[in-house]
Coordinates of C-alpha atoms and ligand atoms in Angstrom, one line a residue:
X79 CA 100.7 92.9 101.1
X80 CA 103.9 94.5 101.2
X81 CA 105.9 92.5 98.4
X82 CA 102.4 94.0 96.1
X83 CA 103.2 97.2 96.5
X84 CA 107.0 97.0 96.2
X85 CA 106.1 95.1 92.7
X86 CA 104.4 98.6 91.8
X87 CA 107.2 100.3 93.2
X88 CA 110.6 98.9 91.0
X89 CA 112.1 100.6 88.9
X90 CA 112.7 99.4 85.0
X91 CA 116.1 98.4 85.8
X92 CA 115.4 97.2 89.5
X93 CA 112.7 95.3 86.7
X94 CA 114.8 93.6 85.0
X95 CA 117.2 92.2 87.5
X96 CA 114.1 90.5 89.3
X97 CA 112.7 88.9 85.3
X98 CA 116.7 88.0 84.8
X99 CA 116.9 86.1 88.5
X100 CA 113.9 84.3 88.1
X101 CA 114.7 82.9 84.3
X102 CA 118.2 81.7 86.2
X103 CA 116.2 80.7 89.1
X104 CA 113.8 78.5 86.4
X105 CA 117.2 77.1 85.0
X106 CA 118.6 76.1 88.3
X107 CA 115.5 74.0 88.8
X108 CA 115.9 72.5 85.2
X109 CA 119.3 71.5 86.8
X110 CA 117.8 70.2 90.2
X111 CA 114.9 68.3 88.7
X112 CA 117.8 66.5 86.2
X113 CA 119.8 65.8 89.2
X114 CA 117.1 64.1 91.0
X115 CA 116.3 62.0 88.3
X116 CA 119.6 61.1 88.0
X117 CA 120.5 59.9 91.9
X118 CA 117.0 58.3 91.8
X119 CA 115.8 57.1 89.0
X120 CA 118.2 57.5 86.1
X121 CA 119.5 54.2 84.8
X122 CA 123.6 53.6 84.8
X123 CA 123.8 54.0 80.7
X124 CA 122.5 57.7 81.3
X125 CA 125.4 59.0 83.4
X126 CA 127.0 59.7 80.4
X127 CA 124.6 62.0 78.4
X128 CA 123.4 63.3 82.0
X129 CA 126.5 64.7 82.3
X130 CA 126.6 66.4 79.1
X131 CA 123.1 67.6 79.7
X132 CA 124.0 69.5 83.0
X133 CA 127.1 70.9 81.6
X134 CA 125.2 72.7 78.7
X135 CA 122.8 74.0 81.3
X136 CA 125.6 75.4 83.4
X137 CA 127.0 76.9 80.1
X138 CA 123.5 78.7 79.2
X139 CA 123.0 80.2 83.3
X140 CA 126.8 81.0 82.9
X141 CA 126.5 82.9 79.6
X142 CA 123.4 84.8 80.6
X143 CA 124.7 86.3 83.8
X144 CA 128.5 86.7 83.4
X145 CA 128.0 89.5 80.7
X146 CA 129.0 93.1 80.5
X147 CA 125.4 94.1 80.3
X148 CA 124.5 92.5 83.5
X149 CA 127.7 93.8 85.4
X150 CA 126.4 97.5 84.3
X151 CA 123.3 97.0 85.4
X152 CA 124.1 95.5 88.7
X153 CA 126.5 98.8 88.9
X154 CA 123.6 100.8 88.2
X155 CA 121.1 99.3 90.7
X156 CA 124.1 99.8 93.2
X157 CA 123.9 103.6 92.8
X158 CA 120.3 103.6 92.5
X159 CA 119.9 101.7 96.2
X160 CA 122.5 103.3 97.3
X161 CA 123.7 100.9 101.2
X162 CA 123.7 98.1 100.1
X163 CA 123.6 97.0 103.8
X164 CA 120.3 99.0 104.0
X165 CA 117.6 96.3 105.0
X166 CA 115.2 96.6 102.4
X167 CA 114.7 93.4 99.8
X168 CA 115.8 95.9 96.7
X169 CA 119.2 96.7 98.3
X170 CA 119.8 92.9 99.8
X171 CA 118.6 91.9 96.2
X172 CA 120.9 93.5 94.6
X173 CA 123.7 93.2 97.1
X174 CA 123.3 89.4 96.9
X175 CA 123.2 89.5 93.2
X176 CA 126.4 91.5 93.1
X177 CA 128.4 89.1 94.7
X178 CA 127.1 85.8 92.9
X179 CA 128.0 88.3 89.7
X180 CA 131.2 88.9 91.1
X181 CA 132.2 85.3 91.5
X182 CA 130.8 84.4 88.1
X183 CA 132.2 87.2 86.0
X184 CA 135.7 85.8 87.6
X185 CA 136.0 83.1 86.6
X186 CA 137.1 82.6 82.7
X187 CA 134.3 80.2 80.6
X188 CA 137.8 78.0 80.1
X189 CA 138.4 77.3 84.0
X190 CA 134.3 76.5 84.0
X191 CA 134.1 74.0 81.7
X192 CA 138.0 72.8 82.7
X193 CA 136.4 72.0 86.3
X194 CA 133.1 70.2 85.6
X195 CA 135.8 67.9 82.8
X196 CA 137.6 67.3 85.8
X197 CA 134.9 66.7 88.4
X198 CA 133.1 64.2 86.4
X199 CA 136.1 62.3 85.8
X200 CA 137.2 62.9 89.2
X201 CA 134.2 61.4 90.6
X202 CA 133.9 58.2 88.0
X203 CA 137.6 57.7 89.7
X204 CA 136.5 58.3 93.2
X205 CA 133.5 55.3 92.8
X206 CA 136.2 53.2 91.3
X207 CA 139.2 54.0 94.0
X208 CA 136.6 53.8 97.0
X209 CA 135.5 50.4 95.5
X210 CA 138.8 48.9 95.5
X211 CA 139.7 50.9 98.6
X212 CA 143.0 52.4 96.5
X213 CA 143.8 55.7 96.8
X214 CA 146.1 56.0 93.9
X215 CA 143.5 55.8 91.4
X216 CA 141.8 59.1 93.0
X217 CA 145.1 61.1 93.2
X218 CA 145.7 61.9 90.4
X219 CA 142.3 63.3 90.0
X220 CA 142.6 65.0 92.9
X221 CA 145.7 66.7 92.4
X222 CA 143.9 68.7 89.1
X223 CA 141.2 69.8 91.1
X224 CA 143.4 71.1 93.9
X225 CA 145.2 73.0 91.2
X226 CA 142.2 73.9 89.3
X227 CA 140.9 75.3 93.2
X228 CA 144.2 77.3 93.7
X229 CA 143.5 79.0 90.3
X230 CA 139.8 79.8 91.2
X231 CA 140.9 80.9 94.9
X232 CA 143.6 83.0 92.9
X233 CA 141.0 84.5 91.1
X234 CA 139.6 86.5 94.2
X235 CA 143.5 88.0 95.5
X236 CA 144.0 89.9 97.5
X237 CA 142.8 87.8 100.6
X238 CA 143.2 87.2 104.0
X239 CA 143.9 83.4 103.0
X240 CA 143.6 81.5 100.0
X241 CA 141.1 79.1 101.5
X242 CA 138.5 82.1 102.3
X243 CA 137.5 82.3 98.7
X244 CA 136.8 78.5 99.1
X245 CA 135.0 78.4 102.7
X246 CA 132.8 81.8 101.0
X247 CA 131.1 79.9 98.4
X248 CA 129.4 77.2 101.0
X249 CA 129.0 80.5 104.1
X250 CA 128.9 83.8 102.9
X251 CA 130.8 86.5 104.9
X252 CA 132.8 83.5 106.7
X253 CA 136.5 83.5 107.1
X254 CA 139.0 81.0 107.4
X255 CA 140.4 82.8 110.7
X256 CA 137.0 82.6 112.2
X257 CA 136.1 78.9 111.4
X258 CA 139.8 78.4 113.2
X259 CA 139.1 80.3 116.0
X260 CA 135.5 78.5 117.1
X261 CA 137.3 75.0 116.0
X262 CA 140.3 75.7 118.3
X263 CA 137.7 76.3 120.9
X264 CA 135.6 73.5 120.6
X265 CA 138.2 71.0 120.3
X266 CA 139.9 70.1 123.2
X267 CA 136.3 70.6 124.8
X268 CA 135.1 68.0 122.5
X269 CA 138.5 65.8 123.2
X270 CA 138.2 65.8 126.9
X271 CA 134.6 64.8 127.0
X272 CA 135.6 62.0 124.5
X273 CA 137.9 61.2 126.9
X274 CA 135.9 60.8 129.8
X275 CA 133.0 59.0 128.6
X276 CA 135.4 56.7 126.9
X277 CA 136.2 55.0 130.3
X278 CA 132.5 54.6 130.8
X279 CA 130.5 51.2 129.6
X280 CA 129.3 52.2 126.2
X281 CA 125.3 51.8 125.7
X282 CA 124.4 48.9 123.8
X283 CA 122.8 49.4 120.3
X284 CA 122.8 46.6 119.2
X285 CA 119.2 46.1 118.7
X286 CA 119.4 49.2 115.9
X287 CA 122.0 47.8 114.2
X288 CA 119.4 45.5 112.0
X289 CA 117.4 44.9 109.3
X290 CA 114.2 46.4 110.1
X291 CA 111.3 45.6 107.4
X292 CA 111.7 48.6 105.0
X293 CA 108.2 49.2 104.4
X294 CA 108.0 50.0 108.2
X295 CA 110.8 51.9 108.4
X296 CA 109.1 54.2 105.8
X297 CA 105.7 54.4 107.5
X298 CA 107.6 55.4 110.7
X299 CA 109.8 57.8 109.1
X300 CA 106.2 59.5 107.6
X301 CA 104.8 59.9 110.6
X302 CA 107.5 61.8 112.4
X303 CA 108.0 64.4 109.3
X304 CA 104.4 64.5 109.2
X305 CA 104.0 65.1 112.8
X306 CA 107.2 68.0 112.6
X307 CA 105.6 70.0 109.4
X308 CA 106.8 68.4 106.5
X309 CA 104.1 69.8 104.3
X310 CA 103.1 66.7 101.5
X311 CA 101.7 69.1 99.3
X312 CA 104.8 70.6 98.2
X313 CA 107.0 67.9 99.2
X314 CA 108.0 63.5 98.6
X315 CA 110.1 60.9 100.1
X316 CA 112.1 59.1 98.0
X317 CA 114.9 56.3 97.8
X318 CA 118.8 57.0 97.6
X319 CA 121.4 55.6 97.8
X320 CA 123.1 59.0 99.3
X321 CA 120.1 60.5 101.3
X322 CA 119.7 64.4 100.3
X323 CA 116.9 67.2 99.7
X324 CA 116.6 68.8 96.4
X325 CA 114.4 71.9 95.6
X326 CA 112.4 72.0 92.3
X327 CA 110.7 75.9 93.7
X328 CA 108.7 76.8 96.5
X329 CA 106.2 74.6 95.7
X330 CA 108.2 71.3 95.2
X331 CA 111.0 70.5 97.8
X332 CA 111.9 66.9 98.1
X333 CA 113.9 64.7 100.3
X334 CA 115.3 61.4 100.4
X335 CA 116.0 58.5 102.5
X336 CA 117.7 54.7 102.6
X337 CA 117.0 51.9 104.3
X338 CA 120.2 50.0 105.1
X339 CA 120.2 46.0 106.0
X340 CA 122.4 46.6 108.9
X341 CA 121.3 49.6 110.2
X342 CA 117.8 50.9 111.1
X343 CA 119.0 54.0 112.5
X344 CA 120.3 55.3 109.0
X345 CA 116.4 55.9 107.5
X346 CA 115.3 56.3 110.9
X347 CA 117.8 59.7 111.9
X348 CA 118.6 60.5 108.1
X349 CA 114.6 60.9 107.4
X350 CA 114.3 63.7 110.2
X351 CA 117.8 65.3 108.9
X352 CA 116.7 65.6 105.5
X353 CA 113.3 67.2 106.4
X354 CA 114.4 69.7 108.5
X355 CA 116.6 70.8 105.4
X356 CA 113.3 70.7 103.5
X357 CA 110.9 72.9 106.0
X358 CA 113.7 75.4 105.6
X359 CA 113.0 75.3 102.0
X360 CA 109.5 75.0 102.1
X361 CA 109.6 78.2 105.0
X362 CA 110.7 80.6 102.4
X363 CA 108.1 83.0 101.7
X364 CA 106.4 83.1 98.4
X365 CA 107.4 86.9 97.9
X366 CA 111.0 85.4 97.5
X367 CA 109.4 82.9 94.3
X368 CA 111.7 82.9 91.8
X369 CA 113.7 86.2 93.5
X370 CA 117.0 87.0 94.6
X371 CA 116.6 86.6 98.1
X372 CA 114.5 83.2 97.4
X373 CA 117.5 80.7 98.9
X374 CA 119.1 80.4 102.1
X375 CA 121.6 81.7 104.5
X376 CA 124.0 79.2 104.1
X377 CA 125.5 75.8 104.3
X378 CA 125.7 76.1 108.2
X379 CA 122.3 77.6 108.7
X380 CA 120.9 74.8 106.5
X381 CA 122.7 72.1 108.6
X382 CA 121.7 73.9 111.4
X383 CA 118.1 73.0 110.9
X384 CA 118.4 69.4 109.6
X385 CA 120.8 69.0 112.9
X386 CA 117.9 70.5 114.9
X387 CA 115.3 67.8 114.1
X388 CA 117.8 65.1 113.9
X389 CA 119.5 65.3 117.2
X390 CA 118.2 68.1 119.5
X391 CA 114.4 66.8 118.9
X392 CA 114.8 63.5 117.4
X393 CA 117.6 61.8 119.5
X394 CA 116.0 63.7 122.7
X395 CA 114.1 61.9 125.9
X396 CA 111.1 63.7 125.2
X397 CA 110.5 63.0 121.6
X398 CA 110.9 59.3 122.4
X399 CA 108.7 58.8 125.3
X400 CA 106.2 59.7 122.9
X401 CA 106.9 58.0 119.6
X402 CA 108.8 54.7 121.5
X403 CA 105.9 52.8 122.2
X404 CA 104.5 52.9 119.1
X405 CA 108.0 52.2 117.1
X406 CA 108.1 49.3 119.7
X407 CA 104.9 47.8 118.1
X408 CA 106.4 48.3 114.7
X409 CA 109.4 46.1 115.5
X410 CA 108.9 44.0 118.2
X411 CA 111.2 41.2 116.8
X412 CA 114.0 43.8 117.9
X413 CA 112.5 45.9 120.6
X414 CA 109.9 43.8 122.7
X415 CA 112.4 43.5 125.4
X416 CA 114.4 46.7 124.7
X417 CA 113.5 49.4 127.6
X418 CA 112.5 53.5 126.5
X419 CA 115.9 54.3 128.6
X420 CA 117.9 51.9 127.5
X421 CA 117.0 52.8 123.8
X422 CA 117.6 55.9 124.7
X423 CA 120.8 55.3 125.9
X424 CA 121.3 53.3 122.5
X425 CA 120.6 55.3 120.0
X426 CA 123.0 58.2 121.6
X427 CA 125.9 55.7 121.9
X428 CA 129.3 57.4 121.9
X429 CA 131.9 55.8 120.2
X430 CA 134.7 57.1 118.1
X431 CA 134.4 55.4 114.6
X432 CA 136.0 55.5 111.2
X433 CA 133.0 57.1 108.8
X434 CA 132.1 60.7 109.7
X435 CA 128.2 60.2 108.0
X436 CA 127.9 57.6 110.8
X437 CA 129.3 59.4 113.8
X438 CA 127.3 60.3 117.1
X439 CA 127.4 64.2 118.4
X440 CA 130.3 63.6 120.8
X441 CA 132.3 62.5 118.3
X442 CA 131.2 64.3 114.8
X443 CA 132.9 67.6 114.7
X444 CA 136.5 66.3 115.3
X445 CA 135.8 64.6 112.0
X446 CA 134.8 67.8 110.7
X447 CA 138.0 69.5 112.3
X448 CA 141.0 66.8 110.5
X449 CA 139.3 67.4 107.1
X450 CA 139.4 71.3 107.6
X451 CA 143.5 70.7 108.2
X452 CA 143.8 69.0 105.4
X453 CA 141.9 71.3 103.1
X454 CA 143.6 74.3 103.7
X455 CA 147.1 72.1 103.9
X456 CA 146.3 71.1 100.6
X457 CA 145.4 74.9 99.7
X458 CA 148.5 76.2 101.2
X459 CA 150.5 74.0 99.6
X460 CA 152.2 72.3 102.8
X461 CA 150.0 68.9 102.3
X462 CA 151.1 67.1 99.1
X463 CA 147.6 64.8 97.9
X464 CA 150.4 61.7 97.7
X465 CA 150.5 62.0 101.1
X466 CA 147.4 62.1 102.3
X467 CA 146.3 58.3 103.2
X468 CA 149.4 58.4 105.8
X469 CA 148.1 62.2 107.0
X470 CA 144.6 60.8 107.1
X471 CA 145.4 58.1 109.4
X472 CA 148.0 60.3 111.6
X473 CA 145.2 62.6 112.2
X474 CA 142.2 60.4 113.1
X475 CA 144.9 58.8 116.0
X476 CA 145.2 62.4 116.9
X477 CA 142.0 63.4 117.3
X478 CA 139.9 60.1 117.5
X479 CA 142.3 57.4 118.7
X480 CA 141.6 54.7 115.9
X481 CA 143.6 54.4 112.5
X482 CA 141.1 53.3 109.5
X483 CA 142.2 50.0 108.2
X484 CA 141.9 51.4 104.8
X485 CA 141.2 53.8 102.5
X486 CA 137.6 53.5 102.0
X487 CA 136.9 53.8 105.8
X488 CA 139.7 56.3 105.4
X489 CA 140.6 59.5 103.0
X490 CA 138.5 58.0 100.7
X491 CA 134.6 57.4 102.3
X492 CA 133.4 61.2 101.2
X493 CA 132.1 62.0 97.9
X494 CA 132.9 65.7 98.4
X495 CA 136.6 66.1 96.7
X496 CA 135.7 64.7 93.7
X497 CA 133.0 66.9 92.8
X498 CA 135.8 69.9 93.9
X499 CA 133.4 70.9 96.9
X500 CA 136.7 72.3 98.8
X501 CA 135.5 74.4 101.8
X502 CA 132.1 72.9 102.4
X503 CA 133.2 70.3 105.1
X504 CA 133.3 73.2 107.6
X505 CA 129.5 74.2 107.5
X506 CA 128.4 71.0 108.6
X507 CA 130.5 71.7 112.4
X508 CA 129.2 74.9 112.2
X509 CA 126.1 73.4 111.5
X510 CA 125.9 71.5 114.7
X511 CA 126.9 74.7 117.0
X512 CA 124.2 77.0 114.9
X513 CA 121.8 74.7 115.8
X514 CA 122.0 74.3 119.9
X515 CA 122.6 78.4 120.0
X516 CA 119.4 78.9 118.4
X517 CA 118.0 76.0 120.2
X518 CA 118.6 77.9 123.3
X519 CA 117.2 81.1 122.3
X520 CA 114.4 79.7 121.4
X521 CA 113.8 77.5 125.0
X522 CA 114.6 80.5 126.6
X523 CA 111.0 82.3 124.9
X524 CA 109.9 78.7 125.0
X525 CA 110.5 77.2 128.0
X526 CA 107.4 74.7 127.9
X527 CA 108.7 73.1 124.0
X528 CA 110.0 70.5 125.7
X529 CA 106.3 69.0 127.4
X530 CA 105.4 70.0 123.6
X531 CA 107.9 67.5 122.5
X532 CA 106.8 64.7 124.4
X533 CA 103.1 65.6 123.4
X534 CA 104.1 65.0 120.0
X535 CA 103.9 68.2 119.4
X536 CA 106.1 70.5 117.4
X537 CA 104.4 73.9 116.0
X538 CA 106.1 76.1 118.4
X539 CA 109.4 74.8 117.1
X540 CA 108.8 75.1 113.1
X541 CA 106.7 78.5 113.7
X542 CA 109.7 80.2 115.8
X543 CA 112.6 78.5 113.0
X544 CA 110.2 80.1 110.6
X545 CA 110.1 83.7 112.3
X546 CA 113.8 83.7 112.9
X547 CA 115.0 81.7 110.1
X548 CA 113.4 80.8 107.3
X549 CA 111.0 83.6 106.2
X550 CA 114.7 85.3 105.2
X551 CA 115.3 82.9 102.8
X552 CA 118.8 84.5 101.4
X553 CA 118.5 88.1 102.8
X554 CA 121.0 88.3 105.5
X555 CA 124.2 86.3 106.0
X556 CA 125.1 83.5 108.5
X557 CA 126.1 85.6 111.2
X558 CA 123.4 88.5 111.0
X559 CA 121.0 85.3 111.4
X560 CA 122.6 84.4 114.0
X561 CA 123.2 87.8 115.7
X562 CA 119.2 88.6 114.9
X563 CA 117.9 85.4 116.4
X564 CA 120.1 84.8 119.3
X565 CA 121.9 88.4 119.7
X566 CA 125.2 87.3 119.8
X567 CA 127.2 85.8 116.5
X568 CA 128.4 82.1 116.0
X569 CA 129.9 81.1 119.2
X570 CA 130.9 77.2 120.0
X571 CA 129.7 77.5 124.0
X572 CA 126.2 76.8 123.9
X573 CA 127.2 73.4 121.7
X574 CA 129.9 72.6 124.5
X575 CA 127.3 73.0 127.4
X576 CA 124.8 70.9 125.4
X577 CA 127.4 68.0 124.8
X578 CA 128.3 68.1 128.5
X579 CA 124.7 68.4 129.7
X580 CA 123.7 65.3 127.9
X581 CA 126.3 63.1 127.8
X582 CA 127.0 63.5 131.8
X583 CA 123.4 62.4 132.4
X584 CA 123.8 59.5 130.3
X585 CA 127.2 58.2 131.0
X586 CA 127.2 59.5 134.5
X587 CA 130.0 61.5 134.0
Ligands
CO158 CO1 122.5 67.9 105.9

C-alpha cells in the first residue's frame, strides 16, 4: 500500500529516473535471458554471433545511461532528496543510481568495448589453456586485462588502494583494508583447525563419489528446493555445465544444476546452493519491479544465502535425519549399507584438495584467501602474471599443504580472470562468514529451527531471510544488512566458532 501512494507522490524528474531504470532494467534481462540460452542451450557455432549480440546490448544500456542528461538529473534528484543516507526508497533510489552512474560515466566507451574484445578472447584462450593444462596460452590474455583493470581502477583515483575500485563493483562500500583485516583473522583460525583434524582418520565418502542415476538425482534435488521455498511458478531447473542462477525479473528466476559421473554430491549440494541464490531473488518485493532498489546487497550477501541452504541446512544432522532415509531408497546400490552418521560424517569430509569449487568448509576460504594475494599483487604491480603458475603452487603449500600437479588443477581451474571479474573472489569468503552470523541471529529468535529442520520443515528460515534480507533487495549495503539483521557489522567469529563447533564433534577434536 505504501509503494501506491509513493507512485502518486514522485516527482516528474523523481518520474523519469524510475521509467529510465526500468527500460535498463528490461535491457539487463534481454542480456540475462541471451546468456541463459547461451550456457544452456545455444549450440557451439553461435558463440560467435552471441557475442556480438551482447556487446551491442551493452553498447545501447551504456549509451542511454552514461549521458550528460542523465548525470544532471541524477544531480538534480540529489538536491531534491536532499540525505542521500535518509532511509526512504526515493533517496536510496537515487543514491544507488548515483553511483552505478558514477562508475559508468567513468569509464570512456573506448576502454568498454576494449574490455569485452579482450574478455571474449581471453576466455576462448582460457577453455583452450585449461584444456591443455598450459598456462602460457592464457598469459598473455591475462596480462591485457590486468592492464585494462589498472586503467579502469585508475579511473576512480584518489583511493585508499587501487584494488578498492575492483573489490567495490562485486560489494558495495567494501574496502580492501577491511577484507584484509577479517581474512588475517580467520586465517590462522582456519589453519590451525586444518591442522588438527588433519591427524584425525578422514570420513570415508566414498560411496558419494559415484554415478548416481541422473534422473534420480534430479527428483531428489526437487524435492529439497521444493521443500525450502523454491517457488516453481516463477522459477526452473535446468542443465549446466557450470551450475548458476540467472534472473529474467521478479517473476522468472532460474537455477541450474549438473549431474557429474563421478560425483553425486556435485547436483546434490550445488542444487541447494543455487536455490538459495534464487529465493533471494525471488524475495524481492514486487514494489522494487523493474526499480532501482529491485537487486541485491551484494556478492557476499548473495553467497551468503546460497551458503545458508548448502551447508548450514543442507550438510546439517538435522536436515539429514529427515531426508536420509528416503535418499537411501533412491540409491540403494550405493547407500543400503551406508549408516545416517557415517553419511554424515561423509559428506562433511575435510580434506585439503586442489579445486576451490570442490572444497569442504574447513578448507574453502583459504582458497579464497591465496587468490585475494594474488589479485591485489597483480594490481599492485609486485606479482608479474609470468609468474604466477610458480606463485600459485608456493601458495597452496602455504596455506593448504599440497602443490597442484598442474595448471588446470592449478592457476588455471577458475573461469573468473578471463572474463576480467578481478575482485569478486573475495565475496564468496565473505559469503561463508555472512552466512553463519546471520545464522546465529536468527537461532537466537529461533531457537526451535533446528527440530524444524529435522521435521522437514523450513518456513521459519526463508520467512526470517525474507524479513531481514531479501525484502531490501538493493536498498542498503552489505554492512548496514549486516548491522540491521545481526547488530554488529561483518565480523569472522561466529564462522570460526561454527567451524570449531562442528568439526570437533565430528573428528573428535
Ligand atoms: Co554462489
Amino acid at each position: 500500500m505504501k509503494s501506491m501512494s509513493e507512485k502518486v507522490e514522485h516527482s516528474p524528474k523523481m518520474q523519469t529516473l524510475y521509467e529510465l531504470v526500468a527500460e535498463l532494467t528490461d535491457l539487463s534481462h534481454i542480456m540475462a535471458v541471451l546468456g541463459w540460452d547461451q550456457q544452456v542451450v545455444m549450440p557451439p557455432g553461435g558463440a560467435e554471433e552471441r557475442g556480438l549480440q551482447l556487446a551491442a546490448l551493452g553498447k545501447i544500456m551504456h549509451q542511454k545511461f552514461a549521458t550528460d542528461e542523465v548525470g544532471q538529473l541524477i544531480a538534480d534528484l540529489e538536491a531534491e532528496v536532499g540525505d542521500l543516507y535518509a532511509e526512504t526508497d526515493e533517496a536510496r533510489s537515487v543514491k544507488v543510481s548515483k553511483k552505478t552512474y558514477e562508475k559508468q560515466a567513468k569509464v570512456p566507451l573506448r576502454l568498454l568495448m576494449e574490455n569485452i574484445q579482450a574478455t571474449t578472447m581471453a576466455h576462448e584462450a582460457w577453455v583452450k589453456a585449461k584444456a591443455a593444462s598450459d598456462f602460457s596460452i592464457f598469459q598473455p590474455h591475462l596480462e591485457k586485462i590486468v592492464d585494462l583493470r589498472k586503467q579502469y581502477a585508475d579511473l576512480f583515483k584518489p583511493y585508499d588502494h587501487i584494488y578498492d575500485p575492483l573489490l567495490d563493483d562485486f560489494e558495495p562500500g567494501m574496502k580492501t583494508a577491511d577484507v584484509r583485516e577479517i581474512f588475517e583473522k580467520l586465517r590462522p583460525q582456519q589453519v590451525a583447525l586444518l591442522q588438527e583434524i588433519a591427524k584425525k582418520e578422514p570420513a570415508d565418502n566414498a560411496f558419494i563419489k559415484q554415478h548416481y542415476k541422473d534422473e534420480y538425482q534430479e527428483l531428489f534435488g526437487r524435492f529439497v528446493i521444493s521443500r525450502f521455498g523454491y517457488d516453481w511458478t516463477r522459477g526452473r531447473l535446468d542443465v549446466a555445465p557450470h551450475p548458476f542462477t540467472t534472473e529474467f525479473g521478479l517473476g522468472d528466476v532460474r537455477i541450474t544444476t549438473r549431474y557429474l559421473k563421478e560425483d553425486a554430491g556435485s547436483a546434490l549440494f550445488g542444487t541447494m546452493h543455487e536455490s538459495g541464490h534464487a529465493m533471494y531473488g525471488q524475495g524481492v518485493p514486487e514494489k522494487y519491479k523493474r526499480h532501482p532498489l529491485g537487486g541485491s546487497a551484494s556478492l557476499a550477501i548473495h553467497e551468503s544465502q546460497s551458503r545458508l541452504w548448502e551447508n548450514i541446512v543442507g550438510r546439517s544432522k538435522e536436515f539429514w535425519s529427515f531426508f536420509y532415509p528416503s535418499f537411501q531408497m533412491l540409491f540403494p546400490d550405493y547407500l543400503a549399507n551406508v549408516s545416517l552418521s557415517d553419511f554424515y560424517r561423509g559428506i562433511n569430509r575435510v580434506e585439503p584438495s586442489y579445486i576451490r569449487v570442490e572444497a569442504d568448509e574447513a578448507t574453502y576460504n583459504l582458497h579464497i584467501m591465496l587468490r585475494l594475494e594474488i589479485e591485489i599483487g597483480l594490481m599492485e604491480g609486485t606479482i608479474e602474471v609470468a609468474d604466477l603458475p610458480e606463485i600459485w603452487n608456493s601458495k597452496m603449500e602455504d596455506y593448504l599443504g599440497i602443490t597442484p600437479p598442474n595448471d588446470a588443477k592449478g592457476v588455471l581451474q577458475d573461469v573468473h580472470w578471463s572474463g576480467g571479474m578481478i575482485g569478486y573472489f573475495p565475496t564468496y569468503a565473505l559469503g561463508n562468514l555472512a552466512s553463519v552470523q546471520l545464522w546465529d541471529k536468527l537461532l537466537e529468535e529461533n531457537p526451535n529451527v533446528p527440530d524444524e529442520i529435522a521435521q522437514g520443515k523450513f518456513d521459519t528460515i526463508l520467512g526470517w531471510m525474507r524479513e531481514h534480507v531479501h525484502q531490501y533487495g538493493s536498498k542498503y549495503e552489505p554492512q548496514e544488512i549486516m548491522l540491521k539483521a545481526t547488530g554488529s557489522k561483518l565480523t569472522p567469529e561466529p564462522y570460526i566458532a561454527y567451524l570449531r563447533k562442528k568439526y570437533s564433534e565430528i573428528y573428535d577434536l
